[in-house]
Amino acid sequence: MLHSMTSEPEQQIGVGTPDAFQRLWTPHRMAYIQGENKPTGPEAGDGCPFCAIPSKSDEDGLIIARGTRVYAVLNLYPYNGGHLMVVPFRHVADYTELDEAETAELGLFTKRAMTALRTASGAHGFNIGMNQGSVAGAGIAAHLHQHVVPRWGGDTNFMPVVGHTKVLPQLLADTRAMLAAAWPVQP
């Protein structure tokens, strides 16, 4: 139900027993929960979003930087503001399938991502890794991608622990522009 912006929260009937908690409405998360944009199979032509993203503009695809063999892109469902992924252009599922040049550029882009995130947002640390296979937690197991998640002292507040919710202070398009501007220039 739409309502005008007021300082008073809207009272909703039938939402359960009244308690002291406020609700943070995040309808955009429903797309992830329902599997929107997930491939229909393991091949590149099965709707793989990581194969489709490079054909878009950087702004539309949320691409931060493009290399010869890999690209850096914001995660649509981030764990923290600035959560990005380094993705090979080639559709491969397993880290061992990368050739030497792809492995080297994936590592280089991971280093550049860390530099850009430190420059743009003052990140104190990082969680970096990849989930190999759906049983290991890969949301899109058919196309390898490495997560680079910036962390700050005190960023593990009550919201993700108690509320199972992340509060992101910036729109993805604004985060993409900020990180693209901070991306280190190739030597």
JSON list of C-alpha atoms in Angstrom, two decimals:
[
{"chain": "A", "resi": 1, "resn": "MET", "atom": "CA", "xyz": [0.00, 0.00, 0.00]},
{"chain": "A", "resi": 2, "resn": "LEU", "atom": "CA", "xyz": [1.47, 3.35, -1.01]},
{"chain": "A", "resi": 3, "resn": "HIS", "atom": "CA", "xyz": [1.34, 6.14, 1.49]},
{"chain": "A", "resi": 4, "resn": "SER", "atom": "CA", "xyz": [2.70, 9.63, 1.82]},
{"chain": "A", "resi": 5, "resn": "MET", "atom": "CA", "xyz": [6.04, 10.25, 3.49]},
{"chain": "A", "resi": 6, "resn": "THR", "atom": "CA", "xyz": [5.43, 10.99, 7.16]},
{"chain": "A", "resi": 7, "resn": "SER", "atom": "CA", "xyz": [7.46, 10.71, 10.30]},
{"chain": "A", "resi": 8, "resn": "GLU", "atom": "CA", "xyz": [5.04, 8.14, 11.67]},
{"chain": "A", "resi": 9, "resn": "PRO", "atom": "CA", "xyz": [5.33, 4.49, 10.61]},
{"chain": "A", "resi": 10, "resn": "GLU", "atom": "CA", "xyz": [2.31, 2.99, 8.91]},
{"chain": "A", "resi": 11, "resn": "GLN", "atom": "CA", "xyz": [0.36, 0.54, 11.06]},
{"chain": "A", "resi": 12, "resn": "GLN", "atom": "CA", "xyz": [-0.41, -2.65, 9.15]},
{"chain": "A", "resi": 13, "resn": "ILE", "atom": "CA", "xyz": [-3.16, -4.96, 10.28]},
{"chain": "A", "resi": 14, "resn": "GLY", "atom": "CA", "xyz": [-2.50, -8.69, 10.19]},
{"chain": "A", "resi": 15, "resn": "VAL", "atom": "CA", "xyz": [1.30, -8.64, 10.24]},
{"chain": "A", "resi": 16, "resn": "GLY", "atom": "CA", "xyz": [1.61, -10.61, 13.45]},
{"chain": "A", "resi": 17, "resn": "THR", "atom": "CA", "xyz": [1.82, -9.85, 17.12]},
{"chain": "A", "resi": 18, "resn": "PRO", "atom": "CA", "xyz": [2.91, -6.26, 17.74]},
{"chain": "A", "resi": 19, "resn": "ASP", "atom": "CA", "xyz": [6.47, -6.01, 19.03]},
{"chain": "A", "resi": 20, "resn": "ALA", "atom": "CA", "xyz": [9.20, -3.41, 19.44]},
{"chain": "A", "resi": 21, "resn": "PHE", "atom": "CA", "xyz": [10.86, -4.16, 16.09]},
{"chain": "A", "resi": 22, "resn": "GLN", "atom": "CA", "xyz": [10.77, -1.97, 13.00]},
{"chain": "A", "resi": 23, "resn": "ARG", "atom": "CA", "xyz": [10.62, -3.69, 9.60]},
{"chain": "A", "resi": 24, "resn": "LEU", "atom": "CA", "xyz": [13.07, -2.89, 6.82]},
{"chain": "A", "resi": 25, "resn": "TRP", "atom": "CA", "xyz": [11.30, -3.54, 3.53]},
{"chain": "A", "resi": 26, "resn": "THR", "atom": "CA", "xyz": [13.72, -4.94, 0.90]},
{"chain": "A", "resi": 27, "resn": "PRO", "atom": "CA", "xyz": [11.58, -6.15, -2.01]},
{"chain": "A", "resi": 28, "resn": "HIS", "atom": "CA", "xyz": [14.57, -6.09, -4.39]},
{"chain": "A", "resi": 29, "resn": "ARG", "atom": "CA", "xyz": [15.95, -9.18, -2.58]},
{"chain": "A", "resi": 30, "resn": "MET", "atom": "CA", "xyz": [12.98, -11.24, -3.78]},
{"chain": "A", "resi": 31, "resn": "ALA", "atom": "CA", "xyz": [14.52, -11.45, -7.26]},
{"chain": "A", "resi": 32, "resn": "TYR", "atom": "CA", "xyz": [17.55, -13.25, -5.79]},
{"chain": "A", "resi": 33, "resn": "ILE", "atom": "CA", "xyz": [15.45, -15.50, -3.56]},
{"chain": "A", "resi": 34, "resn": "GLN", "atom": "CA", "xyz": [13.30, -16.54, -6.52]},
{"chain": "A", "resi": 35, "resn": "GLY", "atom": "CA", "xyz": [16.34, -17.23, -8.71]},
{"chain": "A", "resi": 36, "resn": "GLU", "atom": "CA", "xyz": [15.83, -14.42, -11.21]},
{"chain": "A", "resi": 37, "resn": "ASN", "atom": "CA", "xyz": [18.64, -14.21, -13.81]},
{"chain": "A", "resi": 38, "resn": "LYS", "atom": "CA", "xyz": [19.89, -17.70, -12.97]},
{"chain": "A", "resi": 39, "resn": "PRO", "atom": "CA", "xyz": [21.05, -19.79, -15.92]},
{"chain": "A", "resi": 40, "resn": "THR", "atom": "CA", "xyz": [18.76, -22.57, -17.10]},
{"chain": "A", "resi": 41, "resn": "GLY", "atom": "CA", "xyz": [21.71, -24.94, -17.65]},
{"chain": "A", "resi": 42, "resn": "PRO", "atom": "CA", "xyz": [25.51, -25.22, -17.51]},
{"chain": "A", "resi": 43, "resn": "GLU", "atom": "CA", "xyz": [26.35, -23.92, -21.00]},
{"chain": "A", "resi": 44, "resn": "ALA", "atom": "CA", "xyz": [27.16, -20.33, -21.98]},
{"chain": "A", "resi": 45, "resn": "GLY", "atom": "CA", "xyz": [24.02, -20.18, -24.13]},
{"chain": "A", "resi": 46, "resn": "ASP", "atom": "CA", "xyz": [21.78, -21.22, -21.22]},
{"chain": "A", "resi": 47, "resn": "GLY", "atom": "CA", "xyz": [21.20, -17.67, -20.02]},
{"chain": "A", "resi": 48, "resn": "CYS", "atom": "CA", "xyz": [24.47, -17.18, -18.13]},
{"chain": "A", "resi": 49, "resn": "PRO", "atom": "CA", "xyz": [24.44, -13.59, -16.83]},
{"chain": "A", "resi": 50, "resn": "PHE", "atom": "CA", "xyz": [28.25, -13.50, -16.65]},
{"chain": "A", "resi": 51, "resn": "CYS", "atom": "CA", "xyz": [28.38, -14.21, -20.40]},
{"chain": "A", "resi": 52, "resn": "ALA", "atom": "CA", "xyz": [25.70, -11.58, -21.13]},
{"chain": "A", "resi": 53, "resn": "ILE", "atom": "CA", "xyz": [27.07, -8.73, -18.97]},
{"chain": "A", "resi": 54, "resn": "PRO", "atom": "CA", "xyz": [30.10, -7.89, -21.17]},
{"chain": "A", "resi": 55, "resn": "SER", "atom": "CA", "xyz": [27.82, -7.06, -24.13]},
{"chain": "A", "resi": 56, "resn": "LYS", "atom": "CA", "xyz": [26.23, -4.26, -22.09]},
{"chain": "A", "resi": 57, "resn": "SER", "atom": "CA", "xyz": [27.63, -0.80, -21.46]},
{"chain": "A", "resi": 58, "resn": "ASP", "atom": "CA", "xyz": [29.71, -0.51, -18.32]},
{"chain": "A", "resi": 59, "resn": "GLU", "atom": "CA", "xyz": [26.93, 1.47, -16.65]},
{"chain": "A", "resi": 60, "resn": "ASP", "atom": "CA", "xyz": [24.13, -0.92, -17.60]},
{"chain": "A", "resi": 61, "resn": "GLY", "atom": "CA", "xyz": [26.18, -4.00, -16.73]},
{"chain": "A", "resi": 62, "resn": "LEU", "atom": "CA", "xyz": [27.62, -2.46, -13.54]},
{"chain": "A", "resi": 63, "resn": "ILE", "atom": "CA", "xyz": [31.09, -3.22, -14.92]},
{"chain": "A", "resi": 64, "resn": "ILE", "atom": "CA", "xyz": [33.87, -1.44, -13.09]},
{"chain": "A", "resi": 65, "resn": "ALA", "atom": "CA", "xyz": [36.77, -2.39, -15.37]},
{"chain": "A", "resi": 66, "resn": "ARG", "atom": "CA", "xyz": [37.47, -4.64, -18.36]},
{"chain": "A", "resi": 67, "resn": "GLY", "atom": "CA", "xyz": [40.68, -6.50, -19.02]},
{"chain": "A", "resi": 68, "resn": "THR", "atom": "CA", "xyz": [41.72, -8.76, -21.87]},
{"chain": "A", "resi": 69, "resn": "ARG", "atom": "CA", "xyz": [40.57, -11.97, -20.19]},
{"chain": "A", "resi": 70, "resn": "VAL", "atom": "CA", "xyz": [38.53, -10.90, -17.14]},
{"chain": "A", "resi": 71, "resn": "TYR", "atom": "CA", "xyz": [36.30, -8.08, -15.97]},
{"chain": "A", "resi": 72, "resn": "ALA", "atom": "CA", "xyz": [35.26, -6.62, -12.60]},
{"chain": "A", "resi": 73, "resn": "VAL", "atom": "CA", "xyz": [31.54, -6.19, -11.93]},
{"chain": "A", "resi": 74, "resn": "LEU", "atom": "CA", "xyz": [29.42, -5.23, -8.94]},
{"chain": "A", "resi": 75, "resn": "ASN", "atom": "CA", "xyz": [27.42, -7.97, -7.28]},
{"chain": "A", "resi": 76, "resn": "LEU", "atom": "CA", "xyz": [23.67, -7.34, -7.71]},
{"chain": "A", "resi": 77, "resn": "TYR", "atom": "CA", "xyz": [23.04, -8.91, -4.29]},
{"chain": "A", "resi": 78, "resn": "PRO", "atom": "CA", "xyz": [25.97, -7.58, -2.23]},
{"chain": "A", "resi": 79, "resn": "TYR", "atom": "CA", "xyz": [27.06, -8.68, 1.23]},
{"chain": "A", "resi": 80, "resn": "ASN", "atom": "CA", "xyz": [28.52, -5.20, 1.78]},
{"chain": "A", "resi": 81, "resn": "GLY", "atom": "CA", "xyz": [28.62, -1.94, -0.16]},
{"chain": "A", "resi": 82, "resn": "GLY", "atom": "CA", "xyz": [31.24, -2.27, -2.91]},
{"chain": "A", "resi": 83, "resn": "HIS", "atom": "CA", "xyz": [31.01, -6.08, -3.09]},
{"chain": "A", "resi": 84, "resn": "LEU", "atom": "CA", "xyz": [32.34, -6.91, -6.54]},
{"chain": "A", "resi": 85, "resn": "MET", "atom": "CA", "xyz": [33.36, -9.96, -8.52]},
{"chain": "A", "resi": 86, "resn": "VAL", "atom": "CA", "xyz": [36.21, -10.68, -10.90]},
{"chain": "A", "resi": 87, "resn": "VAL", "atom": "CA", "xyz": [34.89, -12.81, -13.75]},
{"chain": "A", "resi": 88, "resn": "PRO", "atom": "CA", "xyz": [36.64, -14.41, -16.73]},
{"chain": "A", "resi": 89, "resn": "PHE", "atom": "CA", "xyz": [35.08, -13.60, -20.09]},
{"chain": "A", "resi": 90, "resn": "ARG", "atom": "CA", "xyz": [35.37, -17.28, -21.03]},
{"chain": "A", "resi": 91, "resn": "HIS", "atom": "CA", "xyz": [32.59, -19.52, -19.71]},
{"chain": "A", "resi": 92, "resn": "VAL", "atom": "CA", "xyz": [34.41, -21.93, -17.38]},
{"chain": "A", "resi": 93, "resn": "ALA", "atom": "CA", "xyz": [33.12, -23.46, -14.17]},
{"chain": "A", "resi": 94, "resn": "ASP", "atom": "CA", "xyz": [36.25, -24.51, -12.33]},
{"chain": "A", "resi": 95, "resn": "TYR", "atom": "CA", "xyz": [39.37, -22.60, -11.31]},
{"chain": "A", "resi": 96, "resn": "THR", "atom": "CA", "xyz": [41.54, -25.39, -12.72]},
{"chain": "A", "resi": 97, "resn": "GLU", "atom": "CA", "xyz": [40.03, -24.74, -16.18]},
{"chain": "A", "resi": 98, "resn": "LEU", "atom": "CA", "xyz": [41.58, -21.25, -16.40]},
{"chain": "A", "resi": 99, "resn": "ASP", "atom": "CA", "xyz": [44.70, -20.96, -18.54]},
{"chain": "A", "resi": 100, "resn": "GLU", "atom": "CA", "xyz": [47.83, -19.25, -17.19]},
{"chain": "A", "resi": 101, "resn": "ALA", "atom": "CA", "xyz": [46.97, -15.86, -18.71]},
{"chain": "A", "resi": 102, "resn": "GLU", "atom": "CA", "xyz": [43.43, -15.93, -17.26]},
{"chain": "A", "resi": 103, "resn": "THR", "atom": "CA", "xyz": [44.75, -16.96, -13.85]},
{"chain": "A", "resi": 104, "resn": "ALA", "atom": "CA", "xyz": [47.30, -14.13, -13.89]},
{"chain": "A", "resi": 105, "resn": "GLU", "atom": "CA", "xyz": [44.77, -11.47, -14.94]},
{"chain": "A", "resi": 106, "resn": "LEU", "atom": "CA", "xyz": [42.23, -12.71, -12.38]},
{"chain": "A", "resi": 107, "resn": "GLY", "atom": "CA", "xyz": [44.89, -12.22, -9.69]},
{"chain": "A", "resi": 108, "resn": "LEU", "atom": "CA", "xyz": [45.88, -8.81, -11.04]},
{"chain": "A", "resi": 109, "resn": "PHE", "atom": "CA", "xyz": [42.25, -7.64, -11.13]},
{"chain": "A", "resi": 110, "resn": "THR", "atom": "CA", "xyz": [41.75, -8.86, -7.57]},
{"chain": "A", "resi": 111, "resn": "LYS", "atom": "CA", "xyz": [44.70, -6.68, -6.47]},
{"chain": "A", "resi": 112, "resn": "ARG", "atom": "CA", "xyz": [43.31, -3.71, -8.43]},
{"chain": "A", "resi": 113, "resn": "ALA", "atom": "CA", "xyz": [39.88, -4.24, -6.89]},
{"chain": "A", "resi": 114, "resn": "MET", "atom": "CA", "xyz": [41.40, -4.08, -3.42]},
{"chain": "A", "resi": 115, "resn": "THR", "atom": "CA", "xyz": [43.28, -0.90, -4.32]},
{"chain": "A", "resi": 116, "resn": "ALA", "atom": "CA", "xyz": [40.16, 0.73, -5.78]},
{"chain": "A", "resi": 117, "resn": "LEU", "atom": "CA", "xyz": [38.04, -0.20, -2.76]},
{"chain": "A", "resi": 118, "resn": "ARG", "atom": "CA", "xyz": [40.65, 1.16, -0.35]},
{"chain": "A", "resi": 119, "resn": "THR", "atom": "CA", "xyz": [40.93, 4.39, -2.37]},
{"chain": "A", "resi": 120, "resn": "ALA", "atom": "CA", "xyz": [37.19, 4.90, -2.87]},
{"chain": "A", "resi": 121, "resn": "SER", "atom": "CA", "xyz": [35.78, 3.71, 0.42]},
{"chain": "A", "resi": 122, "resn": "GLY", "atom": "CA", "xyz": [38.62, 3.26, 2.91]},
{"chain": "A", "resi": 123, "resn": "ALA", "atom": "CA", "xyz": [38.05, -0.49, 3.26]},
{"chain": "A", "resi": 124, "resn": "HIS", "atom": "CA", "xyz": [39.95, -1.90, 6.25]},
{"chain": "A", "resi": 125, "resn": "GLY", "atom": "CA", "xyz": [40.00, -5.51, 5.05]},
{"chain": "A", "resi": 126, "resn": "PHE", "atom": "CA", "xyz": [38.51, -7.97, 2.58]},
{"chain": "A", "resi": 127, "resn": "ASN", "atom": "CA", "xyz": [36.86, -11.33, 2.21]},
{"chain": "A", "resi": 128, "resn": "ILE", "atom": "CA", "xyz": [38.11, -12.78, -1.07]},
{"chain": "A", "resi": 129, "resn": "GLY", "atom": "CA", "xyz": [37.12, -16.12, -2.49]},
{"chain": "A", "resi": 130, "resn": "MET", "atom": "CA", "xyz": [35.15, -18.28, -4.85]},
{"chain": "A", "resi": 131, "resn": "ASN", "atom": "CA", "xyz": [32.60, -21.01, -4.30]},
{"chain": "A", "resi": 132, "resn": "GLN", "atom": "CA", "xyz": [33.37, -23.95, -6.56]},
{"chain": "A", "resi": 133, "resn": "GLY", "atom": "CA", "xyz": [30.16, -25.83, -7.37]},
{"chain": "A", "resi": 134, "resn": "SER", "atom": "CA", "xyz": [26.60, -25.40, -6.18]},
{"chain": "A", "resi": 135, "resn": "VAL", "atom": "CA", "xyz": [27.23, -27.65, -3.16]},
{"chain": "A", "resi": 136, "resn": "ALA", "atom": "CA", "xyz": [29.91, -25.15, -2.08]},
{"chain": "A", "resi": 137, "resn": "GLY", "atom": "CA", "xyz": [27.47, -22.25, -2.31]},
{"chain": "A", "resi": 138, "resn": "ALA", "atom": "CA", "xyz": [28.03, -20.97, -5.85]},
{"chain": "A", "resi": 139, "resn": "GLY", "atom": "CA", "xyz": [24.88, -19.15, -6.94]},
{"chain": "A", "resi": 140, "resn": "ILE", "atom": "CA", "xyz": [25.99, -19.46, -10.57]},
{"chain": "A", "resi": 141, "resn": "ALA", "atom": "CA", "xyz": [28.20, -22.54, -10.55]},
{"chain": "A", "resi": 142, "resn": "ALA", "atom": "CA", "xyz": [28.65, -22.82, -14.32]},
{"chain": "A", "resi": 143, "resn": "HIS", "atom": "CA", "xyz": [30.69, -19.60, -14.65]},
{"chain": "A", "resi": 144, "resn": "LEU", "atom": "CA", "xyz": [33.62, -19.01, -12.34]},
{"chain": "A", "resi": 145, "resn": "HIS", "atom": "CA", "xyz": [33.64, -15.74, -10.41]},
{"chain": "A", "resi": 146, "resn": "GLN", "atom": "CA", "xyz": [35.76, -14.50, -7.52]},
{"chain": "A", "resi": 147, "resn": "HIS", "atom": "CA", "xyz": [34.15, -12.35, -4.83]},
{"chain": "A", "resi": 148, "resn": "VAL", "atom": "CA", "xyz": [35.93, -9.32, -3.39]},
{"chain": "A", "resi": 149, "resn": "VAL", "atom": "CA", "xyz": [33.97, -8.10, -0.36]},
{"chain": "A", "resi": 150, "resn": "PRO", "atom": "CA", "xyz": [35.22, -4.97, 1.41]},
{"chain": "A", "resi": 151, "resn": "ARG", "atom": "CA", "xyz": [35.09, -4.92, 5.21]},
{"chain": "A", "resi": 152, "resn": "TRP", "atom": "CA", "xyz": [35.34, -2.18, 7.82]},
{"chain": "A", "resi": 153, "resn": "GLY", "atom": "CA", "xyz": [35.89, -2.31, 11.56]},
{"chain": "A", "resi": 154, "resn": "GLY", "atom": "CA", "xyz": [32.47, -2.58, 13.19]},
{"chain": "A", "resi": 155, "resn": "ASP", "atom": "CA", "xyz": [30.60, -3.44, 9.98]},
{"chain": "A", "resi": 156, "resn": "THR", "atom": "CA", "xyz": [29.21, -6.62, 11.49]},
{"chain": "A", "resi": 157, "resn": "ASN", "atom": "CA", "xyz": [26.41, -4.95, 13.37]},
{"chain": "A", "resi": 158, "resn": "PHE", "atom": "CA", "xyz": [23.09, -6.39, 14.51]},
{"chain": "A", "resi": 159, "resn": "MET", "atom": "CA", "xyz": [21.34, -6.14, 11.14]},
{"chain": "A", "resi": 160, "resn": "PRO", "atom": "CA", "xyz": [22.90, -9.20, 9.43]},
{"chain": "A", "resi": 161, "resn": "VAL", "atom": "CA", "xyz": [23.04, -11.22, 12.63]},
{"chain": "A", "resi": 162, "resn": "VAL", "atom": "CA", "xyz": [19.60, -10.55, 14.06]},
{"chain": "A", "resi": 163, "resn": "GLY", "atom": "CA", "xyz": [17.71, -9.12, 11.10]},
{"chain": "A", "resi": 164, "resn": "HIS", "atom": "CA", "xyz": [19.28, -11.18, 8.30]},
{"chain": "A", "resi": 165, "resn": "THR", "atom": "CA", "xyz": [19.49, -7.88, 6.41]},
{"chain": "A", "resi": 166, "resn": "LYS", "atom": "CA", "xyz": [22.35, -5.81, 5.01]},
{"chain": "A", "resi": 167, "resn": "VAL", "atom": "CA", "xyz": [21.96, -2.05, 4.93]},
{"chain": "A", "resi": 168, "resn": "LEU", "atom": "CA", "xyz": [23.66, -0.63, 1.85]},
{"chain": "A", "resi": 169, "resn": "PRO", "atom": "CA", "xyz": [24.13, 3.13, 1.94]},
{"chain": "A", "resi": 170, "resn": "GLN", "atom": "CA", "xyz": [24.60, 3.72, -1.78]},
{"chain": "A", "resi": 171, "resn": "LEU", "atom": "CA", "xyz": [22.89, 2.81, -5.05]},
{"chain": "A", "resi": 172, "resn": "LEU", "atom": "CA", "xyz": [24.77, 0.27, -7.19]},
{"chain": "A", "resi": 173, "resn": "ALA", "atom": "CA", "xyz": [25.14, 2.73, -10.10]},
{"chain": "A", "resi": 174, "resn": "ASP", "atom": "CA", "xyz": [26.78, 5.27, -7.77]},
{"chain": "A", "resi": 175, "resn": "THR", "atom": "CA", "xyz": [29.07, 2.61, -6.30]},
{"chain": "A", "resi": 176, "resn": "ARG", "atom": "CA", "xyz": [30.07, 1.50, -9.81]},
{"chain": "A", "resi": 177, "resn": "ALA", "atom": "CA", "xyz": [30.96, 5.05, -10.85]},
{"chain": "A", "resi": 178, "resn": "MET", "atom": "CA", "xyz": [32.98, 5.62, -7.66]},
{"chain": "A", "resi": 179, "resn": "LEU", "atom": "CA", "xyz": [34.98, 2.39, -8.05]},
{"chain": "A", "resi": 180, "resn": "ALA", "atom": "CA", "xyz": [35.51, 2.86, -11.80]},
{"chain": "A", "resi": 181, "resn": "ALA", "atom": "CA", "xyz": [37.01, 6.30, -11.08]},
{"chain": "A", "resi": 182, "resn": "ALA", "atom": "CA", "xyz": [39.29, 4.79, -8.41]},
{"chain": "A", "resi": 183, "resn": "TRP", "atom": "CA", "xyz": [40.36, 1.76, -10.52]},
{"chain": "A", "resi": 184, "resn": "PRO", "atom": "CA", "xyz": [44.17, 1.76, -10.87]},
{"chain": "A", "resi": 185, "resn": "VAL", "atom": "CA", "xyz": [45.49, 2.53, -14.34]},
{"chain": "A", "resi": 186, "resn": "GLN", "atom": "CA", "xyz": [47.39, -0.29, -16.00]},
{"chain": "A", "resi": 187, "resn": "PRO", "atom": "CA", "xyz": [51.16, 0.28, -15.94]}
]
